[in-house]
Short mmCIF file of C-alpha atoms in Angstrom, two decimals:
data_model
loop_
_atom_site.label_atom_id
_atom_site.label_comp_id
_atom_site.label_asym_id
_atom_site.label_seq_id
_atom_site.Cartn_x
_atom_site.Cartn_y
_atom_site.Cartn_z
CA UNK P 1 -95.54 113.77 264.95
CA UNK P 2 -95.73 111.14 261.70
CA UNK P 3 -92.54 111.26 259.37
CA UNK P 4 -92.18 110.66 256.05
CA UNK P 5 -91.97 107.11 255.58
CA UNK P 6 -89.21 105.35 254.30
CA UNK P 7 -88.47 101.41 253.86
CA UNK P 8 -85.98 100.31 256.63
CA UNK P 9 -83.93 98.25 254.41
CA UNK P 10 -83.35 97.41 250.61
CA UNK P 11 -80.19 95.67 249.62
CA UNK P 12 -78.23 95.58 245.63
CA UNK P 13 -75.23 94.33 244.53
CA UNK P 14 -72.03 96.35 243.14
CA UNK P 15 -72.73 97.90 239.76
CA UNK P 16 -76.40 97.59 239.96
CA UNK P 17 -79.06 100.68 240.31
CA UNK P 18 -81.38 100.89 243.10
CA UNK P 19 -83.89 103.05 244.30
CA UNK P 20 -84.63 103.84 247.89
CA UNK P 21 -88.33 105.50 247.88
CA UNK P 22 -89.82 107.98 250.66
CA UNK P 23 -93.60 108.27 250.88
CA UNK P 24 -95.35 111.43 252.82
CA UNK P 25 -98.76 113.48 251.98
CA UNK P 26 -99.71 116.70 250.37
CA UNK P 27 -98.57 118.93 253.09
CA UNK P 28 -94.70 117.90 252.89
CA UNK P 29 -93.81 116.19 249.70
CA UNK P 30 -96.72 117.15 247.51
CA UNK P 31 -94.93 120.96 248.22
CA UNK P 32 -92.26 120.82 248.99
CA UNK P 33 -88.32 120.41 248.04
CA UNK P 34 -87.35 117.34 248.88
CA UNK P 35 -83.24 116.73 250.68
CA UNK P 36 -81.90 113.60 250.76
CA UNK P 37 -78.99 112.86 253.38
CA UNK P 38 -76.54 109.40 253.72
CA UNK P 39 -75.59 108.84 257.50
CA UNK P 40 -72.98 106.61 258.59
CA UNK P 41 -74.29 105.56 262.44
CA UNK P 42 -72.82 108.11 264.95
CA UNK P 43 -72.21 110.54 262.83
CA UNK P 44 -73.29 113.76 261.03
CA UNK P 45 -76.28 113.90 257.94
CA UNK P 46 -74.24 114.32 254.51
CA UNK P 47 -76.32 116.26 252.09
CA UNK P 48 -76.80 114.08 249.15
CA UNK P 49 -79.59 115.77 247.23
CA UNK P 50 -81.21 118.71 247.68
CA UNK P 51 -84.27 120.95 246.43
CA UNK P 52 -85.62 117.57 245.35
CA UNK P 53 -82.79 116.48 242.22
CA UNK P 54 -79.66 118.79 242.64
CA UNK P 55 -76.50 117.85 244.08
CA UNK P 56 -74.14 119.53 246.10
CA UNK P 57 -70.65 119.78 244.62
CA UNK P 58 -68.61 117.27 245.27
CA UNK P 59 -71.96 114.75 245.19
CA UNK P 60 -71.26 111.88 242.25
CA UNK P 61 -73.75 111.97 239.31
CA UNK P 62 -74.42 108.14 240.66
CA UNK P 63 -76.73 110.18 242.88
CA UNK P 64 -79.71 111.58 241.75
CA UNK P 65 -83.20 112.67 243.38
CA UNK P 66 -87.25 113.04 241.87
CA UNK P 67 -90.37 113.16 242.92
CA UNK P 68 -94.14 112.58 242.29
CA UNK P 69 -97.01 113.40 244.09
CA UNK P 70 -96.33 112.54 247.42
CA UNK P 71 -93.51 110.55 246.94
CA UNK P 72 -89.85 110.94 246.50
CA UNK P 73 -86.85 108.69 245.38
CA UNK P 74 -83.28 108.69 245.41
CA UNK P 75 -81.63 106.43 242.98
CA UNK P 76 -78.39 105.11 243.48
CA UNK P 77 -76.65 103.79 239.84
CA UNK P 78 -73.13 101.75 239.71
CA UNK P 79 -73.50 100.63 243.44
CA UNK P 80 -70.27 100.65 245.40
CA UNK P 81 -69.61 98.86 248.71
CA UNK P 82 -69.03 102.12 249.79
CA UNK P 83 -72.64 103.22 249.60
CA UNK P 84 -73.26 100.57 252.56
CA UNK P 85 -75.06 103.27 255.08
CA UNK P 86 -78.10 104.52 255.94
CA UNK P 87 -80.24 106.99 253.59
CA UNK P 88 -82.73 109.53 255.15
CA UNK P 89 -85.05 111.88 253.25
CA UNK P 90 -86.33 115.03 254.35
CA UNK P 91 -88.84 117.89 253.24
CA UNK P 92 -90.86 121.02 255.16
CA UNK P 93 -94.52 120.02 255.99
CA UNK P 94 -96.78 123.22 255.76
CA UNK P 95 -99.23 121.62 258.51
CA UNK P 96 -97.12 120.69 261.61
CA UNK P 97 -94.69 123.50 260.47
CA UNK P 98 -91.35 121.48 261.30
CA UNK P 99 -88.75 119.98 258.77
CA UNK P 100 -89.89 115.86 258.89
CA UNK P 101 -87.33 113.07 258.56
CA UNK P 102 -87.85 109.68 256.96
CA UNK P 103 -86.86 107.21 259.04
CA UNK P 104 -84.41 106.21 257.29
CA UNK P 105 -83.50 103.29 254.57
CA UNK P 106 -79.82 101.11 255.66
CA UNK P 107 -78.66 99.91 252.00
CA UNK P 108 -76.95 96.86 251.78
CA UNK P 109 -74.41 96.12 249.82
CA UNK P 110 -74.29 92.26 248.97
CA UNK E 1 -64.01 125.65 254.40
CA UNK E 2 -66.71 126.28 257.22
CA UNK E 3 -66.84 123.97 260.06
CA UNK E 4 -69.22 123.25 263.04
CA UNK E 5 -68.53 122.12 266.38
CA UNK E 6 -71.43 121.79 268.89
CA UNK E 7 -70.24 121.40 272.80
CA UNK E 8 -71.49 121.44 275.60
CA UNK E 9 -72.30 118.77 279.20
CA UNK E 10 -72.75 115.05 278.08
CA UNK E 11 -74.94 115.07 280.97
CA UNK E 12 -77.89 116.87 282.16
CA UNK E 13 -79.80 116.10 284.90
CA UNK E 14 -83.81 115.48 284.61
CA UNK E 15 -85.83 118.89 285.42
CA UNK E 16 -82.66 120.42 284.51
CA UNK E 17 -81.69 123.14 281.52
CA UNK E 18 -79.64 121.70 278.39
CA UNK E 19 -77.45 124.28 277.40
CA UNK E 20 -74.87 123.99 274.27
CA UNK E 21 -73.13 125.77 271.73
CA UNK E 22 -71.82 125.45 267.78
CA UNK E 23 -68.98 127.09 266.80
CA UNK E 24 -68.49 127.84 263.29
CA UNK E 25 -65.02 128.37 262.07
CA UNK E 26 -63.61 128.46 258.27
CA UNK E 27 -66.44 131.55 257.74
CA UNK E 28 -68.91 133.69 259.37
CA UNK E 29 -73.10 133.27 260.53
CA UNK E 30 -73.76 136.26 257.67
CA UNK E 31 -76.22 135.32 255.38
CA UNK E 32 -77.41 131.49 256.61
CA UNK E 33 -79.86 130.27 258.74
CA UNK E 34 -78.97 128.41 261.03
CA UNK E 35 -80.83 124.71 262.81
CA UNK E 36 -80.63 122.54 265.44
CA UNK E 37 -81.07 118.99 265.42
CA UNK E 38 -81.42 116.10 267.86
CA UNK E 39 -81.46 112.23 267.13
CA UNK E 40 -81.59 110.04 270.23
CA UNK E 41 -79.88 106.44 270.02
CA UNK E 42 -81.12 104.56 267.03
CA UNK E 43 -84.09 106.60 266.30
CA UNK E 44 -84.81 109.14 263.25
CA UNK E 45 -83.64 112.74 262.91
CA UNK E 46 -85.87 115.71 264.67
CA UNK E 47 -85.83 119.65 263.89
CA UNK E 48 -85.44 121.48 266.96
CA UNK E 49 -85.45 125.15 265.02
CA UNK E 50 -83.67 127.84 263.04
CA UNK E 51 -82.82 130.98 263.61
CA UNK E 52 -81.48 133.84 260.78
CA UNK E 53 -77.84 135.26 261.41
CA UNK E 54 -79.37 138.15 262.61
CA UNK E 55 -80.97 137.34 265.03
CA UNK E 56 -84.04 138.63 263.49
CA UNK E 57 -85.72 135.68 262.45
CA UNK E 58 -86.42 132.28 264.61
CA UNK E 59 -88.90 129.21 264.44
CA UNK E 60 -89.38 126.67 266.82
CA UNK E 61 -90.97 122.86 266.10
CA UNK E 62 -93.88 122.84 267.96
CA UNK E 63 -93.37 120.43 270.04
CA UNK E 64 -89.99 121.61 271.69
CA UNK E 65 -91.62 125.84 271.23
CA UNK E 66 -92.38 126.15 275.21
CA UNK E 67 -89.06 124.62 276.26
CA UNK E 68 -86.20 126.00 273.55
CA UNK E 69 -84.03 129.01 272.54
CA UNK E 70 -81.88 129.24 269.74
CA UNK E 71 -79.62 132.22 269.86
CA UNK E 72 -76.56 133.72 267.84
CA UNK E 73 -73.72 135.42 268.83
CA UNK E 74 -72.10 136.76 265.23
CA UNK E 75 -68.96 138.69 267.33
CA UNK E 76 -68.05 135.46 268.44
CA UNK E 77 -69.00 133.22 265.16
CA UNK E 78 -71.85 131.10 268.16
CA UNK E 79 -74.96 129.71 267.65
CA UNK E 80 -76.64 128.58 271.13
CA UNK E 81 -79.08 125.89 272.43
CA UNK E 82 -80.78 126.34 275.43
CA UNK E 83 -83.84 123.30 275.76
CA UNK E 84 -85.08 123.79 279.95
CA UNK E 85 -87.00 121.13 281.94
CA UNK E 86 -85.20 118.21 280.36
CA UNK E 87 -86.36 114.25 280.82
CA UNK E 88 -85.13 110.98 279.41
CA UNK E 89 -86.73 111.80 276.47
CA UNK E 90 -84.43 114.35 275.44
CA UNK E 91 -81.49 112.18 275.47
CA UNK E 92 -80.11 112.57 271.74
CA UNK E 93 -76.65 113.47 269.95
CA UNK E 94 -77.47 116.91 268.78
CA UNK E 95 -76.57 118.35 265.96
CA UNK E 96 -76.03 122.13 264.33
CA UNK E 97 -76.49 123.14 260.59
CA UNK E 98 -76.59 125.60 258.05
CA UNK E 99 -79.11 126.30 255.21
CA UNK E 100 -78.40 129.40 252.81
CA UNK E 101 -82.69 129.55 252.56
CA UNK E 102 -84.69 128.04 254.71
CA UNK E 103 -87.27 125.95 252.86
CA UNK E 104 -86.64 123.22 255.34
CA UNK E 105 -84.95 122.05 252.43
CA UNK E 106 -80.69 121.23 251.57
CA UNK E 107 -78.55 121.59 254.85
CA UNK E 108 -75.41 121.20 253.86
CA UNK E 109 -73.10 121.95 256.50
CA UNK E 110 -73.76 120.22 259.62
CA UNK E 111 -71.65 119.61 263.04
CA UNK E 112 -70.30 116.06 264.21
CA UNK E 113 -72.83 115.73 266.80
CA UNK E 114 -72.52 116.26 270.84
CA UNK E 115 -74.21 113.39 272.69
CA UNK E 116 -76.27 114.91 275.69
CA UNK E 117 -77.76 112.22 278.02
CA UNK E 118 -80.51 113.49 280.65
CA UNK E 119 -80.01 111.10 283.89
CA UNK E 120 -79.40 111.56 287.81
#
């Protein structure tokens, strides 16, 4: 089955804002809540955003999710070397009836 | 503050039944729905299903539906995995998690992971 499709890489520098962008159709985004998750490699999904633009507690403001159309973001302001890891985004898709994953977006942190 | 542990073989053998569990401590099943997950090697995230606390309640991804069951045990705090006729294909760290409504949407609990590889 297709994902939602993400960029596999974007880069910023400490301080800046980015935005990391995931693209799917009218059955999943278009309808849907939107999740976004940060994954360090071998390990567990971290909830970053969920139904589209909230944050779970203990989630910085620096975090924040929208959407339009058929296409969602996750912005990322003050960049910290920290933030270095991989972003996925995630939303229900009323056709294939499954949860779909982006595949993923590894920020760099220059 | 609830915690998930999935366990289970790290090795299954092709043709074979996958079998493991997630144990939630720090709180109970009541109320959530819980998912599994798998994500092989290097490779993007995949919803195996959910099931309610209950018991009452399940859904499968459609591509996984003939081979998987997702089970709970609430007297014992267990949420089971069972995925039969395994190949290569379902080599993957997987992964439990909780969702207070499932919209597909905002898991926000989730297990470190078991790594199951399917080989002779």
């Amino acid at each position: 089955q297709s994902g939602l499709t993400q960029a596999p890489s974007t880069s910023g520098t400490p301080g800046q804002r980015i935005t990391i962008s995931c693209s799917g159709s009218t059955s999943n985004i278009g309808s849907n809540a939107v999740s976004w998750y940060q994954q360090v490699p071998g390990t567990a999904p971290r909830l970053l955003i969920y139904s589209t633009n909230l944050r779970p507690s203990g989630v910085p403001d620096r975090f924040s999710g929208s959407k339009s159309g058929t296409s969602a973001s996750l912005a990322i302001s003050g960049l910290q070397s920290e933030d270095e890891t991989d972003y996925i985004c995630a939303a229900w898709d009323d056709s294939l009836n499954v949860v779909l994953f982006g595949g993923g977006t590894k920020l760099a942190v220059l | 503050q609830v915690q998930l542990q999935e366990s289970g073989p790290g090795l299954v053998k092709p043709s074979e039944t996958l079998s493991l569990t997630c144990t939630v401590s720090g709180g109970s099943l009541d109320k959530y729905y819980w998912s599994w997950f798998r994500q092989p090697p290097r490779k993007g995230l995949e919803w195996i299903g959910y099931i309610y606390y209950s018991g009452t309640t399940k859904k499968y991804s459609p591509s996984l539906n003939s081979r998987v069951t997702i089970s709970v045990d609430s007297s014992r705090n267990l949420l089971s995995l069972r995925l039969t006729s395994v190949t290569a294909a379902d080599t993957a760290f997987y992964f439990c998690a909780r969702v207070e409504y499932f919209t597909g949407d905002g898991f926000d609990i989730w297990g470190q992971g078991t790594l199951v590889s399917v080989s002779s």
